[in-house]
XYZ file of C-alpha atoms in Angstrom:
569
model
C 34.879 -28.248 -1.369
C 32.015 -28.365 1.120
C 28.806 -26.379 0.496
C 25.377 -26.472 2.043
C 23.286 -26.640 -1.112
C 23.973 -27.448 -4.753
C 21.398 -26.783 -7.444
C 22.250 -28.606 -10.635
C 21.158 -27.900 -14.199
C 19.281 -24.603 -13.982
C 18.820 -21.604 -16.253
C 20.227 -18.914 -13.973
C 19.138 -15.299 -14.389
C 22.212 -13.088 -14.586
C 21.154 -9.597 -13.523
C 24.254 -7.921 -14.941
C 23.662 -9.211 -18.463
C 19.858 -9.402 -18.101
C 19.803 -12.910 -19.512
C 19.617 -16.550 -18.492
C 22.776 -18.670 -18.503
C 22.745 -22.428 -18.021
C 24.762 -23.664 -15.074
C 24.975 -24.953 -11.506
C 24.690 -22.967 -8.298
C 26.366 -23.617 -4.938
C 25.208 -22.042 -1.661
C 27.261 -21.708 1.498
C 26.179 -20.155 4.815
C 23.022 -18.684 3.333
C 24.788 -16.944 0.455
C 25.544 -17.786 -3.125
C 29.050 -19.238 -3.405
C 29.453 -20.265 -7.020
C 27.438 -19.889 -10.233
C 28.798 -21.470 -13.366
C 29.442 -24.583 -15.448
C 32.020 -26.204 -13.212
C 31.486 -29.944 -12.805
C 29.400 -30.596 -9.721
C 31.925 -33.193 -8.520
C 33.965 -30.200 -7.378
C 31.566 -29.752 -4.473
C 30.612 -31.904 -1.500
C 27.058 -30.714 -0.839
C 24.901 -31.385 2.226
C 21.891 -31.206 -0.124
C 21.663 -31.552 -3.895
C 18.693 -30.331 -5.921
C 18.173 -31.424 -9.524
C 16.987 -28.275 -11.262
C 15.872 -30.224 -14.364
C 16.443 -27.178 -16.549
C 14.149 -24.914 -14.508
C 14.518 -21.154 -14.446
C 16.247 -19.745 -11.367
C 15.629 -16.098 -10.528
C 16.389 -13.935 -7.455
C 13.740 -13.579 -4.750
C 11.355 -10.758 -5.587
C 11.953 -7.420 -3.827
C 9.060 -5.020 -3.172
C 10.294 -1.622 -1.937
C 7.011 0.205 -1.592
C 4.045 -1.267 0.244
C 1.891 -1.010 3.320
C 1.187 -4.218 5.227
C -1.892 -2.557 6.711
C -3.408 -2.379 3.217
C -3.816 -6.153 3.370
C -5.326 -5.696 6.849
C -3.330 -8.574 8.383
C -0.393 -8.860 10.767
C 3.235 -9.015 9.532
C 3.458 -12.787 10.184
C 0.279 -13.475 8.225
C 1.528 -11.207 5.458
C 4.864 -13.047 5.331
C 2.993 -16.350 5.021
C 1.221 -14.994 1.945
C 4.311 -13.350 0.427
C 6.655 -16.311 0.478
C 4.220 -18.433 -1.523
C 4.392 -15.763 -4.212
C 8.176 -15.571 -4.353
C 8.570 -12.276 -2.460
C 11.540 -12.582 -0.124
C 12.248 -8.940 0.823
C 9.934 -6.003 1.379
C 10.219 -2.405 2.504
C 7.000 -1.737 4.374
C 5.977 1.695 5.527
C 3.643 1.421 8.535
C 2.144 4.865 8.312
C -1.354 3.534 8.905
C -0.370 2.112 12.293
C 1.630 5.267 12.955
C -1.449 7.421 12.356
C -3.266 5.436 15.005
C -0.492 4.995 17.625
C 2.450 7.192 16.598
C 6.000 5.903 17.100
C 4.707 3.071 19.303
C 2.732 1.729 16.344
C 5.870 1.699 14.194
C 7.954 -0.085 16.815
C 5.255 -2.700 17.413
C 5.000 -3.425 13.686
C 8.789 -3.833 13.509
C 8.736 -6.089 16.560
C 5.952 -8.202 15.036
C 8.097 -8.623 11.881
C 11.288 -9.901 13.453
C 10.565 -13.631 13.262
C 9.016 -13.553 9.803
C 10.443 -15.658 6.989
C 10.389 -12.674 4.627
C 12.896 -9.898 5.353
C 11.031 -6.710 6.317
C 13.289 -3.660 6.245
C 11.234 -0.674 7.318
C 10.625 2.815 6.023
C 9.959 5.607 8.494
C 6.531 7.171 7.933
C 7.357 10.736 6.989
C 3.881 12.211 6.797
C 2.018 11.433 10.005
C -0.369 13.087 9.899
C -0.343 13.489 6.141
C -1.628 17.059 6.513
C -2.700 19.469 9.250
C -6.301 19.148 8.006
C -7.188 15.984 9.918
C -7.024 14.494 13.431
C -4.961 11.373 13.992
C -4.258 9.185 17.005
C -0.527 9.778 16.752
C 2.108 11.786 14.949
C 5.696 11.243 13.898
C 8.010 14.122 14.600
C 11.696 14.715 13.802
C 12.713 13.503 17.290
C 10.781 10.266 16.658
C 12.635 9.764 13.389
C 15.968 10.223 15.137
C 14.976 7.647 17.746
C 13.909 5.137 15.111
C 17.130 5.594 13.141
C 19.116 4.963 16.316
C 17.190 1.938 17.578
C 15.650 0.126 14.594
C 16.695 -1.299 11.228
C 15.461 1.499 9.013
C 16.226 1.589 5.299
C 14.596 4.772 4.047
C 12.337 7.734 4.780
C 8.892 6.702 3.601
C 6.841 8.525 1.007
C 6.669 12.298 1.419
C 2.974 12.876 0.784
C 2.316 16.548 1.419
C 3.788 17.836 -1.818
C 1.483 20.879 -1.773
C 3.121 22.262 1.368
C 6.601 21.581 -0.005
C 5.813 23.912 -2.872
C 3.728 26.531 -1.064
C 5.092 26.717 2.496
C 8.885 26.833 2.948
C 8.507 26.622 6.765
C 6.093 23.669 6.840
C 6.744 20.505 8.843
C 7.468 18.499 5.696
C 10.215 20.873 4.558
C 11.716 20.886 8.052
C 11.812 17.062 7.993
C 13.459 17.038 4.566
C 16.071 19.560 5.600
C 16.879 17.576 8.752
C 17.150 14.245 6.971
C 19.330 15.605 4.185
C 21.655 17.287 6.652
C 21.835 14.592 9.311
C 21.436 11.410 7.252
C 22.644 12.368 3.759
C 22.728 8.743 2.517
C 19.199 7.841 3.593
C 16.863 7.203 0.660
C 13.837 9.518 0.517
C 10.660 8.236 -1.110
C 7.986 10.383 -2.698
C 4.313 10.750 -3.601
C 3.855 13.400 -6.297
C 0.773 12.752 -8.426
C 0.406 14.810 -11.610
C 3.199 17.284 -10.838
C 5.161 18.611 -13.831
C 7.672 21.296 -14.730
C 8.605 23.783 -11.991
C 6.453 22.238 -9.276
C 7.989 18.804 -9.898
C 11.501 20.221 -9.861
C 10.857 22.080 -6.602
C 9.868 18.813 -4.938
C 12.950 17.017 -6.285
C 15.156 19.919 -5.193
C 13.751 19.468 -1.669
C 15.136 15.909 -1.672
C 12.257 13.764 -2.937
C 13.577 11.673 -5.823
C 11.050 8.881 -6.417
C 7.378 8.615 -7.278
C 5.008 5.632 -7.067
C 1.727 7.345 -7.975
C -0.400 6.921 -11.113
C 1.827 7.586 -14.140
C 1.375 8.893 -17.669
C 3.894 8.898 -20.488
C 4.391 12.658 -20.130
C 4.840 12.358 -16.380
C 7.343 9.506 -16.666
C 9.493 11.342 -19.157
C 9.497 14.473 -16.991
C 10.458 12.472 -13.891
C 13.217 10.436 -15.517
C 14.637 13.537 -17.224
C 14.875 15.177 -13.805
C 16.627 12.183 -12.226
C 13.642 10.695 -10.448
C 13.198 6.950 -9.878
C 9.828 5.482 -10.820
C 8.037 2.779 -8.862
C 5.345 1.320 -11.092
C 2.308 -0.184 -9.406
C -0.464 -2.046 -11.213
C -2.798 0.916 -11.643
C -0.075 2.595 -13.704
C 0.290 -0.373 -16.056
C -1.734 1.133 -18.872
C -0.946 0.324 -22.504
C 0.629 3.765 -22.861
C 2.881 3.368 -19.807
C 3.927 -0.184 -20.631
C 4.663 0.716 -24.243
C 7.037 3.390 -22.988
C 8.750 1.104 -20.463
C 9.133 -1.642 -23.088
C 10.408 0.488 -25.988
C 12.588 3.043 -24.199
C 15.971 2.382 -22.598
C 14.862 3.121 -19.042
C 15.542 -0.184 -17.214
C 17.730 1.552 -14.648
C 15.098 4.132 -13.761
C 12.123 2.089 -12.616
C 10.980 -0.937 -10.707
C 7.657 -2.647 -9.999
C 5.941 -2.269 -6.623
C 2.569 -3.245 -5.175
C 1.822 -0.384 -2.745
C -1.609 -1.697 -1.674
C -2.828 -5.285 -2.114
C -6.166 -6.453 -0.711
C -6.265 -9.797 1.085
C -8.464 -11.572 -1.458
C -6.183 -10.407 -4.260
C -3.123 -11.705 -2.427
C -4.712 -15.147 -2.043
C -6.342 -15.363 -5.473
C -3.933 -13.513 -7.777
C -0.635 -13.139 -5.953
C 1.573 -10.190 -5.039
C 4.565 -8.707 -6.862
C 4.712 -11.877 -8.940
C 1.274 -11.009 -10.341
C 2.602 -7.642 -11.571
C 5.698 -9.239 -13.111
C 3.538 -11.808 -14.895
C 1.199 -9.063 -16.117
C 4.159 -7.059 -17.474
C 5.288 -10.113 -19.433
C 1.795 -10.650 -20.771
C 1.733 -7.004 -21.905
C 4.823 -7.545 -24.014
C 7.789 -6.912 -21.743
C 10.651 -9.362 -22.058
C 10.678 -11.695 -19.038
C 14.296 -10.760 -18.344
C 13.451 -7.047 -18.081
C 10.365 -7.690 -15.918
C 12.455 -9.819 -13.549
C 15.174 -7.185 -13.476
C 12.576 -4.562 -12.494
C 11.349 -6.665 -9.564
C 14.701 -7.814 -8.186
C 17.816 -5.848 -9.136
C 16.614 -2.268 -9.584
C 14.465 -2.187 -6.425
C 17.323 -3.625 -4.364
C 19.730 -1.082 -5.798
C 17.299 1.785 -5.211
C 17.330 0.935 -1.498
C 21.110 0.366 -1.409
C 20.545 -3.320 -0.637
C 23.722 -4.484 -2.336
C 23.492 -7.894 -0.679
C 20.482 -9.101 -2.674
C 18.521 -8.770 -5.895
C 20.959 -10.837 -7.936
C 22.304 -14.385 -8.120
C 26.027 -13.765 -7.688
C 28.804 -14.758 -5.254
C 28.318 -13.284 -1.793
C 24.702 -12.264 -2.329
C 21.990 -13.588 0.031
C 20.692 -16.863 -1.394
C 17.070 -15.850 -1.920
C 15.795 -17.431 -5.104
C 12.874 -19.028 -6.946
C 12.706 -22.065 -9.180
C 10.233 -21.607 -12.014
C 8.789 -24.295 -14.238
C 7.317 -21.747 -16.674
C 9.025 -18.411 -17.278
C 6.223 -16.575 -19.118
C 3.611 -17.686 -16.613
C 6.082 -17.156 -13.750
C 4.971 -20.484 -12.322
C 6.720 -20.875 -8.957
C 7.709 -24.403 -7.904
C 9.968 -23.574 -4.961
C 11.100 -20.576 -2.958
C 14.395 -20.476 -1.030
C 15.215 -17.951 1.692
C 18.842 -17.664 2.880
C 19.625 -20.856 1.028
C 16.905 -22.897 2.737
C 13.671 -24.081 1.225
C 10.823 -21.869 2.475
C 8.031 -22.977 0.157
C 7.340 -25.895 -2.156
C 4.212 -25.856 -4.309
C 3.981 -29.646 -4.080
C 3.843 -29.654 -0.269
C 1.117 -28.563 2.140
C 1.849 -25.136 3.559
C -0.106 -24.123 6.655
C -0.252 -20.886 8.562
C 0.481 -20.855 12.295
C -1.975 -18.307 13.701
C -0.903 -16.127 16.618
C -3.326 -14.117 18.757
C -2.830 -10.961 20.788
C 0.444 -10.065 19.130
C 0.157 -6.411 20.146
C -0.201 -4.552 23.481
C -3.661 -4.645 25.112
C -4.533 -1.018 24.356
C -4.098 -1.673 20.633
C -7.424 -3.524 20.842
C -9.233 -0.594 22.495
C -8.485 2.323 20.189
C -11.935 3.598 19.186
C -13.098 6.173 21.728
C -16.563 6.929 20.357
C -19.958 6.679 22.028
C -22.769 5.070 20.007
C -24.243 7.360 17.353
C -27.911 8.109 16.663
C -29.806 8.933 13.483
C -29.562 12.581 14.510
C -25.808 12.416 13.968
C -26.514 12.035 10.239
C -28.695 15.132 10.023
C -26.584 17.969 8.634
C -27.259 21.360 10.217
C -26.420 24.472 8.187
C -26.837 28.061 9.256
C -28.167 29.594 6.031
C -31.620 30.778 4.879
C -33.972 28.286 3.229
C -33.052 27.996 -0.445
C -31.459 25.817 -3.107
C -27.698 26.224 -3.129
C -24.853 25.202 -5.418
C -22.732 22.642 -3.549
C -19.610 20.525 -3.775
C -20.101 16.821 -4.418
C -17.385 14.173 -4.112
C -17.591 12.269 -7.397
C -16.246 8.712 -7.197
C -14.831 7.295 -10.414
C -14.042 3.711 -11.345
C -10.428 3.158 -12.345
C -8.887 5.429 -9.734
C -8.941 6.327 -6.061
C -8.917 9.968 -7.144
C -12.267 11.769 -6.860
C -13.628 14.820 -8.663
C -14.871 18.055 -7.129
C -18.271 18.047 -8.814
C -20.882 20.818 -8.672
C -24.467 20.043 -7.700
C -27.567 21.591 -6.124
C -28.760 20.965 -2.565
C -31.769 22.331 -0.715
C -31.747 23.760 2.799
C -34.928 23.951 4.865
C -35.249 25.076 8.490
C -31.494 24.933 9.037
C -31.145 21.389 7.710
C -29.497 20.079 4.532
C -32.105 17.934 2.786
C -29.540 15.476 1.446
C -31.961 12.540 1.474
C -34.141 14.398 -1.045
C -31.153 15.055 -3.298
C -29.642 12.679 -5.899
C -26.586 12.303 -3.643
C -25.520 10.172 -0.733
C -24.051 11.459 2.503
C -20.430 10.952 3.567
C -19.486 11.619 7.187
C -16.239 11.395 9.164
C -16.205 11.221 13.006
C -12.998 11.773 14.978
C -12.534 8.517 16.914
C -9.540 9.070 19.211
C -11.399 11.018 21.916
C -9.414 14.181 21.221
C -11.906 16.770 20.024
C -15.176 15.180 18.822
C -14.831 16.713 15.358
C -17.084 15.603 12.556
C -17.195 16.451 8.865
C -20.001 16.049 6.316
C -20.140 16.020 2.538
C -22.221 14.823 -0.404
C -21.139 11.945 -2.602
C -22.074 10.560 -6.006
C -20.678 8.700 -8.983
C -19.547 5.068 -8.898
C -20.335 4.590 -5.208
C -23.203 2.820 -3.388
C -26.772 3.728 -4.441
C -28.521 2.493 -1.270
C -27.735 1.212 2.235
C -24.587 2.227 4.068
C -20.949 1.360 4.630
C -18.949 2.282 7.734
C -15.303 1.664 8.523
C -12.444 2.612 10.831
C -10.077 1.668 7.991
C -9.943 5.102 6.326
C -6.582 6.366 5.090
C -4.587 7.851 6.624
C -6.211 9.201 9.757
C -8.429 6.117 10.251
C -11.271 8.033 11.767
C -14.773 6.587 11.482
C -15.913 6.981 7.866
C -19.564 6.434 6.927
C -21.191 6.603 3.481
C -24.903 5.997 3.034
C -28.320 6.877 1.682
C -30.406 6.975 4.870
C -29.630 7.869 8.503
C -30.834 4.581 9.977
C -28.539 2.332 7.917
C -25.657 4.735 8.506
C -26.235 4.640 12.255
C -26.383 0.836 12.313
C -23.173 0.499 10.284
C -21.299 3.110 12.355
C -22.315 1.555 15.676
C -21.124 -1.891 14.551
C -17.674 -0.399 13.971
C -17.718 1.279 17.379
C -19.043 -1.761 19.254
C -16.484 -4.123 17.672
C -13.522 -1.739 18.063
C -12.914 -1.515 14.361
C -13.766 -2.986 11.032
C -15.823 -2.708 7.855
C -19.616 -3.091 8.002
C -22.072 -3.036 5.091
C -25.726 -2.487 5.959
C -28.949 -2.655 3.937
C -32.447 -2.153 5.371
C -31.032 -2.050 8.895
C -29.227 -5.408 8.600
C -25.512 -6.158 8.349
C -24.966 -8.017 5.061
C -21.149 -8.227 5.218
C -18.470 -7.424 7.753
C -14.760 -7.616 8.482
C -13.570 -7.329 12.098
C -10.357 -5.281 12.460
C -9.610 -5.161 16.209
C -5.930 -4.184 16.088
C -6.006 -0.394 16.012
C -9.192 -0.609 13.990
C -7.141 -1.547 10.914
C -5.725 -5.095 11.307
C -7.066 -8.584 11.936
C -5.254 -11.554 13.481
C -7.419 -14.086 11.648
C -5.811 -16.510 9.137
C -5.064 -15.216 5.657
C -7.506 -17.476 3.793
C -10.402 -16.697 6.188
C -9.750 -12.980 5.897
C -9.569 -13.251 2.121
C -13.036 -14.802 2.012
C -14.462 -12.088 4.261
C -12.860 -9.374 2.141
C -14.331 -10.943 -1.007
C -17.777 -11.050 0.621
C -17.349 -7.417 1.655
C -16.470 -6.427 -1.867
C -19.507 -8.240 -3.301
C -21.807 -6.686 -0.720
C -20.624 -3.196 -1.646
C -21.112 -4.002 -5.305
C -24.621 -5.257 -4.572
C -25.413 -1.779 -3.230
C -24.296 -0.281 -6.526
C -20.579 0.350 -5.954
C -19.038 0.208 -9.425
C -15.271 0.174 -8.939
C -12.331 -2.128 -9.615
C -11.537 -1.986 -5.877
C -14.455 -0.595 -3.854
C -12.739 -1.236 -0.512
C -9.657 0.765 -1.403
C -11.809 3.388 -3.089
C -13.997 4.086 -0.067
C -11.126 3.886 2.384
C -9.318 6.728 0.589
C -12.265 9.138 0.696
C -10.619 10.600 3.810
C -7.118 10.858 2.311
C -6.385 14.594 1.932
C -3.302 14.160 -0.264
C -5.115 12.234 -3.014
C -6.887 14.486 -5.545
C -9.246 16.121 -5.786
C -12.019 16.429 -3.161
C -11.764 14.462 0.119
C -13.364 14.625 3.569
C -11.752 14.558 7.018
C -13.101 15.291 10.478
C -12.309 18.957 9.802
C -14.432 19.105 6.657
C -14.134 18.941 2.885
C -10.596 19.245 1.523
C -9.633 20.735 -1.820
C -6.533 18.597 -2.214
C -4.965 20.538 -5.068
C -5.281 23.807 -3.143
C -4.422 22.156 0.196
C -7.234 23.806 2.139
C -10.590 23.211 3.817
C -13.540 24.310 1.674
C -17.280 24.729 2.395
C -19.922 22.239 1.320
C -22.322 24.945 0.151
C -21.204 27.560 -2.354
C -22.747 30.869 -1.319
């Protein structure tokens, strides 16, 4: 009996029993053909691999992530993923969609077609995430219909504007949900519902949103599972409380592990979904259950019945591990062919100009001056209560803090206050909007940081403690058509060039990882005290992430879903 590949003497993970069974595995035409104890003389194999008792598990499946969070192209991302055993992902390109609309989505899909890793896309459902920001593009119902006709789409990406679902029956988000449920009743709908409980949670589920990947608590998990919701656990939710619940309770069918956002240096130095699986094991979860939650349940959630398990007819994506508890990967196979071997040199082939020319000319802003960081307010001279965005280590959420700010001669004296200034400038050439706020907490204490990588609108975001440094940082972003720039005493001390839409680089993965690490250290040297300062600052403009954020339209009370004033009169 002829087969393409025969792997002898391996401990095969059986997803249906959630246990390892010793045997041999035959692969034919890129799919598993036989798994069992039958004598290998039964098969005439083109290639034979001696498993030497190694553990064989399915390729890892990550169903919720954003390639743009790693700030590299799909091909570069694939190069990093395959080394970490991830063979299938469901990316949602809502960052690129916020910059370029449906064209951005199509170009990301096009750039993914020749990748080793399978990339089955989610349609960004919330572009823009709210009506309280200006974006370069939008995704409307007609765009969704076009994508579902012309592209390989596997789900509707995370519904982010949960406030409007609850409060505004006629909002765009509810119209999208109604259309999808009516026209594409089998399409999976993903969700983003932080902190919701009881009636509000049930209203969102009733609208069609039946998963959540945001920061979890034990109470929140129980409420979601009880209501039929599927949980996607990312690393920031892996607290002792959450893991204790997942380990002790019989909820294997109701959750999976996902990464959501992984910075480039973390991908190179720690890994990807494999890092989360390894961490789960180290926190006490049985390896079999951690593997199940990163292969079988995510595949089943997305109706990918052709993968996520080692069984006849399934796509032959698999890993060979030398150490189960450490999840030490020796080889990765994709469609039955070796894609990565830890013993062999693995080099990235770098491609340039993978996107249309105008993707490299997306920032339509003239150079700024120090005057642009003077905040004019039309109120009498006095000291006023004010809102302050309070940054907190451990979360990308911020607090709506109360402080005191002085106004003199129509100007906010923010430099004389204990706070820094945060500013957002609309960068698409649409309206010239700008928003200002005060910031404190675990953020920088001096200098300035500017970036075009600011979720989800990706307008120019600047945080700083003096107008000169803020001007220098902002103008570096404008001059270079995108990036991250950290400035102290008028000098750039770290930078990351992001020329593709102001959010991606085409540089090699390892080079980008080093620059990201230098960027992180530079921000920390200015006093940023956060487990991920880059992700923290880039979400200061995300008006669906509690509690106080800033867009080009002004300060946003996220929980109330409205624009609020800086000064409290």
